[in-house]
Coordinates of C-alpha atoms and ligand atoms in Angstrom, one line a residue:
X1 CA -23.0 14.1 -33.6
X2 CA -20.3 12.5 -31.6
X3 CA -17.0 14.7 -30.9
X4 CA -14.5 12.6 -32.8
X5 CA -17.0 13.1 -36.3
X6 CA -17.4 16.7 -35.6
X7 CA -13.4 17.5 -35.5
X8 CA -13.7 14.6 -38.4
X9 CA -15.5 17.2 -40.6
X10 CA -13.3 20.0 -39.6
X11 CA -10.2 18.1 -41.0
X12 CA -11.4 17.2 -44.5
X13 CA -11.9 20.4 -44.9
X14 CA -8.5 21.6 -44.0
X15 CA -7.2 18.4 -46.3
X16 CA -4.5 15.6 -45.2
X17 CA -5.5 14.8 -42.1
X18 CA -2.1 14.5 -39.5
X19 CA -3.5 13.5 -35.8
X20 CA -0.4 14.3 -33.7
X21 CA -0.2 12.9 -30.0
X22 CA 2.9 12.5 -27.5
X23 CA 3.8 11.5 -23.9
X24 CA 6.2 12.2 -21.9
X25 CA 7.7 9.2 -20.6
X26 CA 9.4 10.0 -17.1
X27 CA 8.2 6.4 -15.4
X28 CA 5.4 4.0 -16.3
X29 CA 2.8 5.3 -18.8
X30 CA -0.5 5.0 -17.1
X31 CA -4.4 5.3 -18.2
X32 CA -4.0 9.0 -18.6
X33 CA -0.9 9.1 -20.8
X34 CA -3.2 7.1 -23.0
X35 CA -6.1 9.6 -23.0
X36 CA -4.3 11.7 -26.3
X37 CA -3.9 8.8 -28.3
X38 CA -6.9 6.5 -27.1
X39 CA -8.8 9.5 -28.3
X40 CA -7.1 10.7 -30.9
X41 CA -7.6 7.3 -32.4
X42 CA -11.3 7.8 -32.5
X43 CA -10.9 11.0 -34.6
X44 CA -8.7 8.8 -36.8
X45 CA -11.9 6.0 -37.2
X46 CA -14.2 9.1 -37.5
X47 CA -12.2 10.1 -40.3
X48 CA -12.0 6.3 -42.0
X49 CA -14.9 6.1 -41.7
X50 CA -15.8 9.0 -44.1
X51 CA -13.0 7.1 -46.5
X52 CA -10.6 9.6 -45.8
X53 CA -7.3 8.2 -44.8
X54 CA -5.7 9.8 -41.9
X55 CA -2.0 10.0 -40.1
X56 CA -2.0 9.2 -36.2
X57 CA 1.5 10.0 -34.6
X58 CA 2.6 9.6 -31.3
X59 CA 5.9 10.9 -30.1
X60 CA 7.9 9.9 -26.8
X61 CA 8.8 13.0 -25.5
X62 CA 11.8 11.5 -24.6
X63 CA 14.2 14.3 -24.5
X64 CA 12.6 15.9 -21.4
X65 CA 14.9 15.9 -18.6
X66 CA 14.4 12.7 -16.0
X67 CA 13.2 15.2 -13.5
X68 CA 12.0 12.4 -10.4
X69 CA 13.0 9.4 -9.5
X70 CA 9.4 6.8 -10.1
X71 CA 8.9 5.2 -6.7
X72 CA 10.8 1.8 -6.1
X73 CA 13.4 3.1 -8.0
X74 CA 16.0 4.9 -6.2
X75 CA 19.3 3.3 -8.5
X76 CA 18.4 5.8 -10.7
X77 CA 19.1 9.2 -9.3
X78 CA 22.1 9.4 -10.3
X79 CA 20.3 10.0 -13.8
X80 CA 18.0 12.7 -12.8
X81 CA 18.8 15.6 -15.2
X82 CA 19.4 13.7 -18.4
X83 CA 16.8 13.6 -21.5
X84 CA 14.6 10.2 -20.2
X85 CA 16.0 8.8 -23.5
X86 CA 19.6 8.4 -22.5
X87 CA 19.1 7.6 -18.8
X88 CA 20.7 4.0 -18.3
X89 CA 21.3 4.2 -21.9
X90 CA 18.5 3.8 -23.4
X91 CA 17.1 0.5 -21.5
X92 CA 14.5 3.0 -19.3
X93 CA 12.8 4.3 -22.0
X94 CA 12.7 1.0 -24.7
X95 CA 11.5 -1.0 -21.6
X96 CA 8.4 1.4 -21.3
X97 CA 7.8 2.7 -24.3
X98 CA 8.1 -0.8 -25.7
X99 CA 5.1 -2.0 -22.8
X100 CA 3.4 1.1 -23.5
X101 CA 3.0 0.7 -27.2
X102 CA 2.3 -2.9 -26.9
X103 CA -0.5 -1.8 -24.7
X104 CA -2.3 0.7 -26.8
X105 CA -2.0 -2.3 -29.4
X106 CA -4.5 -4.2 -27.2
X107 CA -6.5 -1.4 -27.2
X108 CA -7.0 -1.1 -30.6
X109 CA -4.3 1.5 -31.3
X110 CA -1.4 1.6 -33.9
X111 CA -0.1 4.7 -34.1
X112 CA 3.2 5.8 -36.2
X113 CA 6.0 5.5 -32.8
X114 CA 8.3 8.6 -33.2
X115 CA 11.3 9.5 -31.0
X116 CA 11.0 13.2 -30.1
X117 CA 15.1 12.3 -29.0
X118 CA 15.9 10.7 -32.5
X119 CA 14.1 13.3 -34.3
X120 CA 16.5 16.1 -33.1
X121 CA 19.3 13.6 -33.9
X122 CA 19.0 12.9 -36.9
X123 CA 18.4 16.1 -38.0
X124 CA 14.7 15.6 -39.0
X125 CA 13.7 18.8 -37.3
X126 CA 16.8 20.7 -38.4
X127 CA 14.7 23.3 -40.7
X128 CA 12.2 23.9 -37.9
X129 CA 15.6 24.8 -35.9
X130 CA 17.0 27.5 -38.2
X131 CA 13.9 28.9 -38.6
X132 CA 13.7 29.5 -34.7
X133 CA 17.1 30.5 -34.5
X134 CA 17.1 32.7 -37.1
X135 CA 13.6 34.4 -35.9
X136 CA 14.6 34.2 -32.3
X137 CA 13.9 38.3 -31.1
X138 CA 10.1 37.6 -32.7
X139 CA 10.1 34.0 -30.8
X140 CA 11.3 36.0 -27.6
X141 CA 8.9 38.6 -27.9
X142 CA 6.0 36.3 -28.4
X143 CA 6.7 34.3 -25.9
X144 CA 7.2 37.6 -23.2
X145 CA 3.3 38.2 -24.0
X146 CA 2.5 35.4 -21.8
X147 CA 5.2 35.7 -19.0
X148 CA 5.2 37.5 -16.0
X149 CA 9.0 36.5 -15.5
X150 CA 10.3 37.9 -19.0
X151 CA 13.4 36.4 -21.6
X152 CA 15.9 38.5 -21.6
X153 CA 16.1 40.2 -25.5
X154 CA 19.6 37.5 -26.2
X155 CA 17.5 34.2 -25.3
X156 CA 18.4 31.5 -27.7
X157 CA 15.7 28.7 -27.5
X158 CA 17.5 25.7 -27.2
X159 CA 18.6 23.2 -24.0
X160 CA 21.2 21.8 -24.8
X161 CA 22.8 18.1 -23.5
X162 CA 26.4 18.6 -21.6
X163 CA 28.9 17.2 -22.8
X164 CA 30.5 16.2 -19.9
X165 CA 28.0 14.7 -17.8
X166 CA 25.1 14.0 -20.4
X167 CA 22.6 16.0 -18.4
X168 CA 20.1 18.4 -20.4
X169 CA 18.7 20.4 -17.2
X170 CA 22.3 21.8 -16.3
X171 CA 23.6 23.5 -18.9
X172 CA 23.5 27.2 -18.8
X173 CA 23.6 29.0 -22.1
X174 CA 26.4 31.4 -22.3
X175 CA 26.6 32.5 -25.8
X176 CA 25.6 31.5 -29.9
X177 CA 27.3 31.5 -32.9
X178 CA 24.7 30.4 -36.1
X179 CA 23.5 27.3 -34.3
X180 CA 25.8 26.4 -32.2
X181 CA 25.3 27.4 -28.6
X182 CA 28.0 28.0 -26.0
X183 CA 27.0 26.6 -22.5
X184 CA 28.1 25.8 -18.9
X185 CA 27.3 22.8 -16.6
X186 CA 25.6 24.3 -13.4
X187 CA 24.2 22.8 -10.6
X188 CA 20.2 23.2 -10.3
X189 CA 17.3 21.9 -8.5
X190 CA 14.9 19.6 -10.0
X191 CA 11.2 18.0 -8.8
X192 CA 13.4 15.4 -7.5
X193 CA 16.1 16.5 -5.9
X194 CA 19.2 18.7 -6.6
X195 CA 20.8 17.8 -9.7
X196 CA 25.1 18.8 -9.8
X197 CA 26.4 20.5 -12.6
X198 CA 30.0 19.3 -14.4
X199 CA 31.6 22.8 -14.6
X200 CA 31.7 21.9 -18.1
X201 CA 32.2 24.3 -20.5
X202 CA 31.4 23.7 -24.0
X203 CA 29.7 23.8 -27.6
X204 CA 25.8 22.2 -28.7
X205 CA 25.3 22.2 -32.1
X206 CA 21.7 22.2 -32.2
X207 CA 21.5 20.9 -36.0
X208 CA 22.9 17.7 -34.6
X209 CA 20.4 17.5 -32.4
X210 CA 22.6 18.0 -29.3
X211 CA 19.8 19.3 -26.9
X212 CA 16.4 20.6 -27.2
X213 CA 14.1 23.2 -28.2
X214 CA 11.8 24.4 -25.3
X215 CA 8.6 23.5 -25.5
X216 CA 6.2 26.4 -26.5
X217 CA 8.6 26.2 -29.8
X218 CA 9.2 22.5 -29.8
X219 CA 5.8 21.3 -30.1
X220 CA 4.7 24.1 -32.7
X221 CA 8.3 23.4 -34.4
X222 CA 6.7 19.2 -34.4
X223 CA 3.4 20.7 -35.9
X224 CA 4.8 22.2 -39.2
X225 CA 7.3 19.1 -39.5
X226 CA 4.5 16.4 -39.4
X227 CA 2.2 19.2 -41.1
X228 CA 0.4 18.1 -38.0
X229 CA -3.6 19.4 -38.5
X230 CA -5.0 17.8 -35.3
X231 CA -3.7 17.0 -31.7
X232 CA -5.7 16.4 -28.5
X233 CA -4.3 17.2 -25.3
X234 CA -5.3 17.7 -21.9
X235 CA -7.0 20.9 -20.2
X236 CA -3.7 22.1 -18.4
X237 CA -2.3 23.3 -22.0
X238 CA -5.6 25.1 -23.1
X239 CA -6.0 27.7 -20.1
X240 CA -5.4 31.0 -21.3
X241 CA -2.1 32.1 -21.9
X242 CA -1.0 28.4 -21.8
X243 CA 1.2 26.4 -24.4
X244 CA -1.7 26.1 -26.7
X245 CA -2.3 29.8 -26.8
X246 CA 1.4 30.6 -27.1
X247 CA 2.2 27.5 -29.1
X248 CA -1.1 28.7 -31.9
X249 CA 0.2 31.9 -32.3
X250 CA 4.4 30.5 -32.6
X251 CA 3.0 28.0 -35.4
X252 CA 1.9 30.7 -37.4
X253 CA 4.2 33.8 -37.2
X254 CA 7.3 32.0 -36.8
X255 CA 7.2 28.4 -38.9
X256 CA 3.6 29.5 -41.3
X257 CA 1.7 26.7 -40.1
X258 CA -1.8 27.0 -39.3
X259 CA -2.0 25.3 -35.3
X260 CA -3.7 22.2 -35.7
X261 CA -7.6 21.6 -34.4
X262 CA -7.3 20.7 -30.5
X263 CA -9.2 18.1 -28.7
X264 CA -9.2 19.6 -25.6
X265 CA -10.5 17.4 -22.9
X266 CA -10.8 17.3 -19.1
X267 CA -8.4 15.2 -16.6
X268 CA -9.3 11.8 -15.5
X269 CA -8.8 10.8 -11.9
X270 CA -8.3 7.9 -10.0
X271 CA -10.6 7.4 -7.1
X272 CA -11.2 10.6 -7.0
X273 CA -7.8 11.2 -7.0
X274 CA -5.3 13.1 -9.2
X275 CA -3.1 10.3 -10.7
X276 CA 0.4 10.2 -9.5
X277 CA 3.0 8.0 -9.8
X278 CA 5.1 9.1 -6.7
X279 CA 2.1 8.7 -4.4
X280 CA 1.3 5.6 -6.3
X281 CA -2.2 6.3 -7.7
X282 CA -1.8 4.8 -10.9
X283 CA -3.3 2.4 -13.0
X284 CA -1.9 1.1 -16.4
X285 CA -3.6 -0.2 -19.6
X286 CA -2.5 -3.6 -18.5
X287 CA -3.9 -3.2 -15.1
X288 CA -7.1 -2.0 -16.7
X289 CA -7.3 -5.1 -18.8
X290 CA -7.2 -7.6 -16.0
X291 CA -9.9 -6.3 -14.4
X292 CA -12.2 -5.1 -17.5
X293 CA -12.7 -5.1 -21.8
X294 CA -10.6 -2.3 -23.4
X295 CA -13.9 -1.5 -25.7
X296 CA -15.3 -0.5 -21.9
X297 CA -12.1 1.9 -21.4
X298 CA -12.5 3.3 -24.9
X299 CA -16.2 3.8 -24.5
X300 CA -15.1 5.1 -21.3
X301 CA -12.8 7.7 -22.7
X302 CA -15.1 8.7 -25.7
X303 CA -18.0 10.3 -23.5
X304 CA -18.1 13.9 -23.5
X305 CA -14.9 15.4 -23.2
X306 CA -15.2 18.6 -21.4
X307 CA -16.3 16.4 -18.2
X308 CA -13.7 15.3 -15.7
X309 CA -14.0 11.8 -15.5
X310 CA -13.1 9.3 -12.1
X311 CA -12.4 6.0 -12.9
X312 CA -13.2 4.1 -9.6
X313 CA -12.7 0.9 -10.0
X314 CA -15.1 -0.5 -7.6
X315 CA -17.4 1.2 -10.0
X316 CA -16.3 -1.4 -13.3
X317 CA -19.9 -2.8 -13.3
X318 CA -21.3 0.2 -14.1
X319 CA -19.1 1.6 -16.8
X320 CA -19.8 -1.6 -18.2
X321 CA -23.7 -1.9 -18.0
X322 CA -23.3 1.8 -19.7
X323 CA -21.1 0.0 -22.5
X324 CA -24.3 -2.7 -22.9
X325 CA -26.7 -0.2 -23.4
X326 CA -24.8 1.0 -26.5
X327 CA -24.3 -2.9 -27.6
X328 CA -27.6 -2.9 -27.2
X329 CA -28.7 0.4 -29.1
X330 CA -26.1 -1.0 -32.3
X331 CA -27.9 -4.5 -32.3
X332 CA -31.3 -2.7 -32.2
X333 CA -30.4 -0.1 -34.2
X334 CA -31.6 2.3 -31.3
X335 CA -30.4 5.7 -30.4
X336 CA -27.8 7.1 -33.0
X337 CA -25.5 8.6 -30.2
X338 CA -25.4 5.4 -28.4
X339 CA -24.8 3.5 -31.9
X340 CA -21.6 5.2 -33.1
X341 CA -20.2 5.1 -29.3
X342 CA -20.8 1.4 -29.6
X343 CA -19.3 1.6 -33.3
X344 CA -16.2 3.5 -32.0
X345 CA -15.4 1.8 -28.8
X346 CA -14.6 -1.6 -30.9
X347 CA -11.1 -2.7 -30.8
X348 CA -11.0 -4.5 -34.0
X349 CA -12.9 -3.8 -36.5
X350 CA -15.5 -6.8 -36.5
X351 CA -17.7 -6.1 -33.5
X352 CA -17.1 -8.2 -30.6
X353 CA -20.9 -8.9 -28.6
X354 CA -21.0 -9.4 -24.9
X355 CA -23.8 -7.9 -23.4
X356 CA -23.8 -10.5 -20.2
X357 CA -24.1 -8.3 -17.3
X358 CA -20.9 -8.0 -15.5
X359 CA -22.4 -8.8 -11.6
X360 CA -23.3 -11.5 -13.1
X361 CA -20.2 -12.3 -14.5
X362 CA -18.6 -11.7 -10.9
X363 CA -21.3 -14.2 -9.2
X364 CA -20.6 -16.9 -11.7
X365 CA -16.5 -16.5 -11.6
X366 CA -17.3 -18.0 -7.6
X367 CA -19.8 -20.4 -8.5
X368 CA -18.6 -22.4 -11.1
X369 CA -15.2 -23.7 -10.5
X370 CA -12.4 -24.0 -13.5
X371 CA -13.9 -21.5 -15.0
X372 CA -15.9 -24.0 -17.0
X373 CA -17.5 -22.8 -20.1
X374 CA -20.3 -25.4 -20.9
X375 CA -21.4 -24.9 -17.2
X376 CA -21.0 -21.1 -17.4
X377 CA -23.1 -20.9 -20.7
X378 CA -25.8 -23.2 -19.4
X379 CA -26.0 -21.0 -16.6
X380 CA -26.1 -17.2 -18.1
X381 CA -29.0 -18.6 -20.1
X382 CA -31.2 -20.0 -17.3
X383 CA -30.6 -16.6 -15.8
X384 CA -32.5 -15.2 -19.0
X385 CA -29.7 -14.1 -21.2
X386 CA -28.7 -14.7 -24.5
X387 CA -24.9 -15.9 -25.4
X388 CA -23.9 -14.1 -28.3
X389 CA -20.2 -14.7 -28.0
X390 CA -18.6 -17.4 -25.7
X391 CA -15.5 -15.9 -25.9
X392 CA -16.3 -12.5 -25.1
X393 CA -18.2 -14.5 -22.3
X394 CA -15.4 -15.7 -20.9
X395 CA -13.1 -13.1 -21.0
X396 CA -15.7 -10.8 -19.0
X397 CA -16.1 -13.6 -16.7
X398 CA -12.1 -14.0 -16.2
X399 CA -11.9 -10.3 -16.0
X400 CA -14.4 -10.1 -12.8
X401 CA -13.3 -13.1 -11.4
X402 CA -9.7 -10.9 -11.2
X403 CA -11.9 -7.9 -10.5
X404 CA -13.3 -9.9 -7.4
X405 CA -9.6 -11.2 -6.0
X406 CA -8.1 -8.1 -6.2
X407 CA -10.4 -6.9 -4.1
X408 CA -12.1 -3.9 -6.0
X409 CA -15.5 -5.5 -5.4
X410 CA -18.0 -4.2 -3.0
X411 CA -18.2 -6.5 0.0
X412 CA -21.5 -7.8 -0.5
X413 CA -20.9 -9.0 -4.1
X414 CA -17.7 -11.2 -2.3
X415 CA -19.1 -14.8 -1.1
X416 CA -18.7 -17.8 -0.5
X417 CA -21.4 -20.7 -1.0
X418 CA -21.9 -21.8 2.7
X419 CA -22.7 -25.6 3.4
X420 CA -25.3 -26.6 5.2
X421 CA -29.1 -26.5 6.3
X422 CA -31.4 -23.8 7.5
X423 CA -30.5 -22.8 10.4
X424 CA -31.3 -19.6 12.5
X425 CA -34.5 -18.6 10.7
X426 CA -38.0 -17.6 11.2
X427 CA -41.2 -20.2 10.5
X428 CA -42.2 -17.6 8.0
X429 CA -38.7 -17.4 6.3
X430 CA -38.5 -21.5 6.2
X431 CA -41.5 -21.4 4.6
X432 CA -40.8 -18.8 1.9
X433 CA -37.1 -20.5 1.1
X434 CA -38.8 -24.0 0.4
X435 CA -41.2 -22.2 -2.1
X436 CA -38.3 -21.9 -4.3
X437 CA -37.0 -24.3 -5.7
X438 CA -40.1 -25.5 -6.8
X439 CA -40.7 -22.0 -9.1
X440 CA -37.3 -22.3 -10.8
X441 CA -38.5 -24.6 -13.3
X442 CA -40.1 -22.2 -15.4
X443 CA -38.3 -19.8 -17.9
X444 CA -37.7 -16.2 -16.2
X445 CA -36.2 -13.2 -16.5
X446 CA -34.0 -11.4 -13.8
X447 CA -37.2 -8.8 -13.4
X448 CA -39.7 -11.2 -13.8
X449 CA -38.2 -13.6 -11.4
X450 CA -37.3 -10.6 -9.0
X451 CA -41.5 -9.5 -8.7
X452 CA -41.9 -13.5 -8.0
X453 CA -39.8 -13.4 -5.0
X454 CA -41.6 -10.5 -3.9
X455 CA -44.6 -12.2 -4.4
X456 CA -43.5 -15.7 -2.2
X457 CA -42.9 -13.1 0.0
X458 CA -46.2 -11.8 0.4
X459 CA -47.7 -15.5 0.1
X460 CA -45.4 -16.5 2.9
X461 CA -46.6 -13.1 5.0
X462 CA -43.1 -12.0 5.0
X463 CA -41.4 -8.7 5.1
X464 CA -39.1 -8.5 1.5
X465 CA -36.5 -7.8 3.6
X466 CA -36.7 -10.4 5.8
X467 CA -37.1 -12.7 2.7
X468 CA -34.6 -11.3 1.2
X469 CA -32.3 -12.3 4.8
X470 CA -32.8 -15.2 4.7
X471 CA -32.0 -15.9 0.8
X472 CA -28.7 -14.4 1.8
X473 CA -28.0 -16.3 5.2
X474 CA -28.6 -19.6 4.0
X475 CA -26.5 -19.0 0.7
X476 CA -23.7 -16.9 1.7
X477 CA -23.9 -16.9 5.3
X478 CA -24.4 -12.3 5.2
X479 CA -27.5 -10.2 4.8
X480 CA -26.6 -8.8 1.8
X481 CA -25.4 -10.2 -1.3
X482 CA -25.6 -10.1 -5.3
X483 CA -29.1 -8.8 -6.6
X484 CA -31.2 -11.9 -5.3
X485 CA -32.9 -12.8 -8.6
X486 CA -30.1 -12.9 -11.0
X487 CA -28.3 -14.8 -8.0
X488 CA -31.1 -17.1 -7.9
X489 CA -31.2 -17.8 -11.4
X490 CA -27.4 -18.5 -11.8
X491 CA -27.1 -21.2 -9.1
X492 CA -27.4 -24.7 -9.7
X493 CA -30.7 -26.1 -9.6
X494 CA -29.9 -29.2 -7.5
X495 CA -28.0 -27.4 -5.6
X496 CA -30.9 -24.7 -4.1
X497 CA -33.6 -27.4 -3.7
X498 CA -31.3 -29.1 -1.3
X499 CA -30.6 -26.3 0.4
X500 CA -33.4 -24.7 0.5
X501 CA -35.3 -27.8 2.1
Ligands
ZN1 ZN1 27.8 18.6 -17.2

């Protein structure tokens, strides 16, 4: 049984499903700030699809301080130490939350947009904040379990925003009264530099949402407001003695709520690569839809989850030739597993049928000029495949074409159709060439086709590999090139006899 219908099961039993996901937004939301939602979503479908209705939230963590400065971006520091939600106003976060949830749209996910900011400011989490006040020695004490560095026995848990500069990572807490905490503006240093305090001294009231809670009692404080029952999140919070742990236990002494089921799922990296805005390795939902389908990113993201995943992006064809094989299993009705991948990888919920290899996609995006469809269609079926969708065609073909000129492609799958006769080859490799053209008359298939050449190989008493040459050299002017049958089969007929004469 896939994942997303095993937690599925879990949460009809526990009744009113709530899936709960969040990012904090400290610079542009990438592939990996997607992995909660993107996956949460397929907990959501699992759940539909057993005609229960479910909830999936996502919350902007937006009143975490603005702890660095994302590269290209140095105007900004004098922000660094506010919530991400009031840094140049507002405009910072709206401009990528706005992108990001646009984005997930694409990808075939709608989630309910919350404001973790607007929910402390408009008092939406103001019973969640008396209870944590008014329990704060058991929320110390609970919380002292897991640290080396302990709370001192008069912690209040709350951040709150300065008055007089706006910053939420200055303030020192001085004092309470009910819920109002007493504070001065200190300097401190941050990720991304020092970050000066105001001297200010002055009042939070924390049921007007004037700061924060910390997080090991805001995110539990979050679960028993949305009556949250679900959330995924990465491996970082699920080590022992991490949020999770502490979060599970906060949830249930301090606010009654039973912690929600985790989805607890590994790190994806980037060329091998931890992703990381400052050093640049980062790739967005838009960037991934240039280059490749979202149903391939979603497929991508719904494989086992205790498996740390690269995305290397040289590597697109084969994410997607794994993506086929499940088209292929749901047309067939084949293997279950690779069925209800295919089922849950869909955007929308009409299936969308592709199944056109994407190497070949690549070779005919710089064969066929303009893009042209009736040409591009005429062409995938003389190389033996079957158009199911046109449009679904295209867009693969648009995407490797992009995937090609951005330069993620391996060299050999690069080219350029040389002009041109034969030139620089063998008797023997002459001879095998001009056997071509006259073989492509008949209907093959990639593999069928690819044991022919082997065969005018033979007949032509040449060594594959020098056949193989010498398809390459006279085509593309390299040794290597695209897998020569499919190649074969996607070129022009006209065009090969005369150049293979
Ligand atoms: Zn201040």
């Amino acid at each position: 049984m896939h994942w997303a219908d095993t937690i599925a099961e879990k949460l009809v039993e526990r009744g009113e499903p709530v899936i709960e996901t969040g990012t904090s937004i400290s610079g542009i939301p990438h592939i990996g700030n997607a992995s909660d939602v993107i996956r949460g979503d397929a907990v959501k479908r699992a759940l539909e699809n057993k005609d229960v209705s479910a909830r999936l939230i996502w919350v902007a963590d937006d009143s975490d301080p603005f702890r660095s400065v994302p590269g290209g971006m140095q105007e900004l520091k004098d922000e660094l130490g506010k919530p991400v939600y009031d840094v140049r106003e507002g405009s910072f976060l709206k401009k990528y939350r706005d992108n990001f949830v646009n984005e997930l749209k694409e990808f075939g996910v709608e989630p309910e947009i919350h404001s973790g900011t607007e929910l402390y400011r408009s008092c939406g989490l103001c019973d969640e904040i008396k209870i944590a006040f008014e329990k704060r020695e058991k929320i110390v004490e609970i919380l002292n379990k897991f640290r080396n560095n302990k709370l001192p026995d008069d912690y209040v848990p709350w951040s709150p925003v300065c008055r007089g500069c706006g910053k939420i990572s200055t303030p020192r807490v001085t004092g309470v009264d009910g819920y109002k905490v007493s504070y001065v503006c200190e300097d401190i240093e941050l990720k991304g530099g020092k970050v000066g305090g105001c001297d200010y001294e002055g009042v939070s009231d924390a049921l007007k949402g004037e700061g924060k809670l910390p997080w090991r009692v805001e995110w539990p404080a979050r679960w028993h407001h949305f009556k949250v029952t679900c959330e995924p999140f990465g491996k970082d919070h699920a080590a022992a003695g991490g949020s999770y742990d502490t979060c599970k236990i906060i949830s249930k002494e301090i606010f009654g709520w039973r912690a929600p089921e985790p989805v607890i799922y590994e790190f994806l990296t980037i060329n091998g690569a931890k992703i990381s805005s400052s050093a640049g390795n980062v790739i967005t939902l838009s960037d991934w839809k240039r280059i490749a389908e979202p149903e391939v990113l979603r497929y991508f993201m719904f494989k086992k989850l205790n498996k740390q995943r690269d995305i290397d992006l040289s590597k697109i064809p084969n994410i997607t030739d794994e993506y086929d094989n499940t088209e292929k299993a749901f047309l067939e009705n084949g293997e279950k597993d690779a069925t209800r991948m295919f089922e849950l990888a869909q955007v929308r919920e009409k299936p969308r049928f592709c199944g056109i290899p994407y190497t070949l996609c690549a070779v005919l995006s710089q064969i066929i000029p303009d893009f042209d469809e009736k040409t591009i269609v005429e062409r995938v079926k003389e190389s033996g495949y079957e158009v199911k969708d046109g449009d679904s065609l295209m867009q693969r073909v648009k995407a490797a074409s992009e995937w090609v000129n951005e330069g993620y492609a391996p060299e050999y799958l690069k080219f350029e159709l040389s002009e041109g006769k034969l030139t620089g080859l063998s008797e023997k490799q002459k001879k095998f060439l001009m056997k071509i053209p006259g073989e492509l008359n008949v209907k093959w298939t990639p593999q069928t086709f690819h044991k022919r050449i082997y065969e005018l190989a033979r007949e032509a008493d040449l060594d594959p590999k020098e056949a193989f040459k010498a398809i390459y050299q006279t085509l593309i002017g390299k040794d290597k090139g695209p897998k020569a049958a499919i190649f074969l089969l996607s070129l022009d007929k006209e065009f090969l006899k005369s150049r293979f004469t």
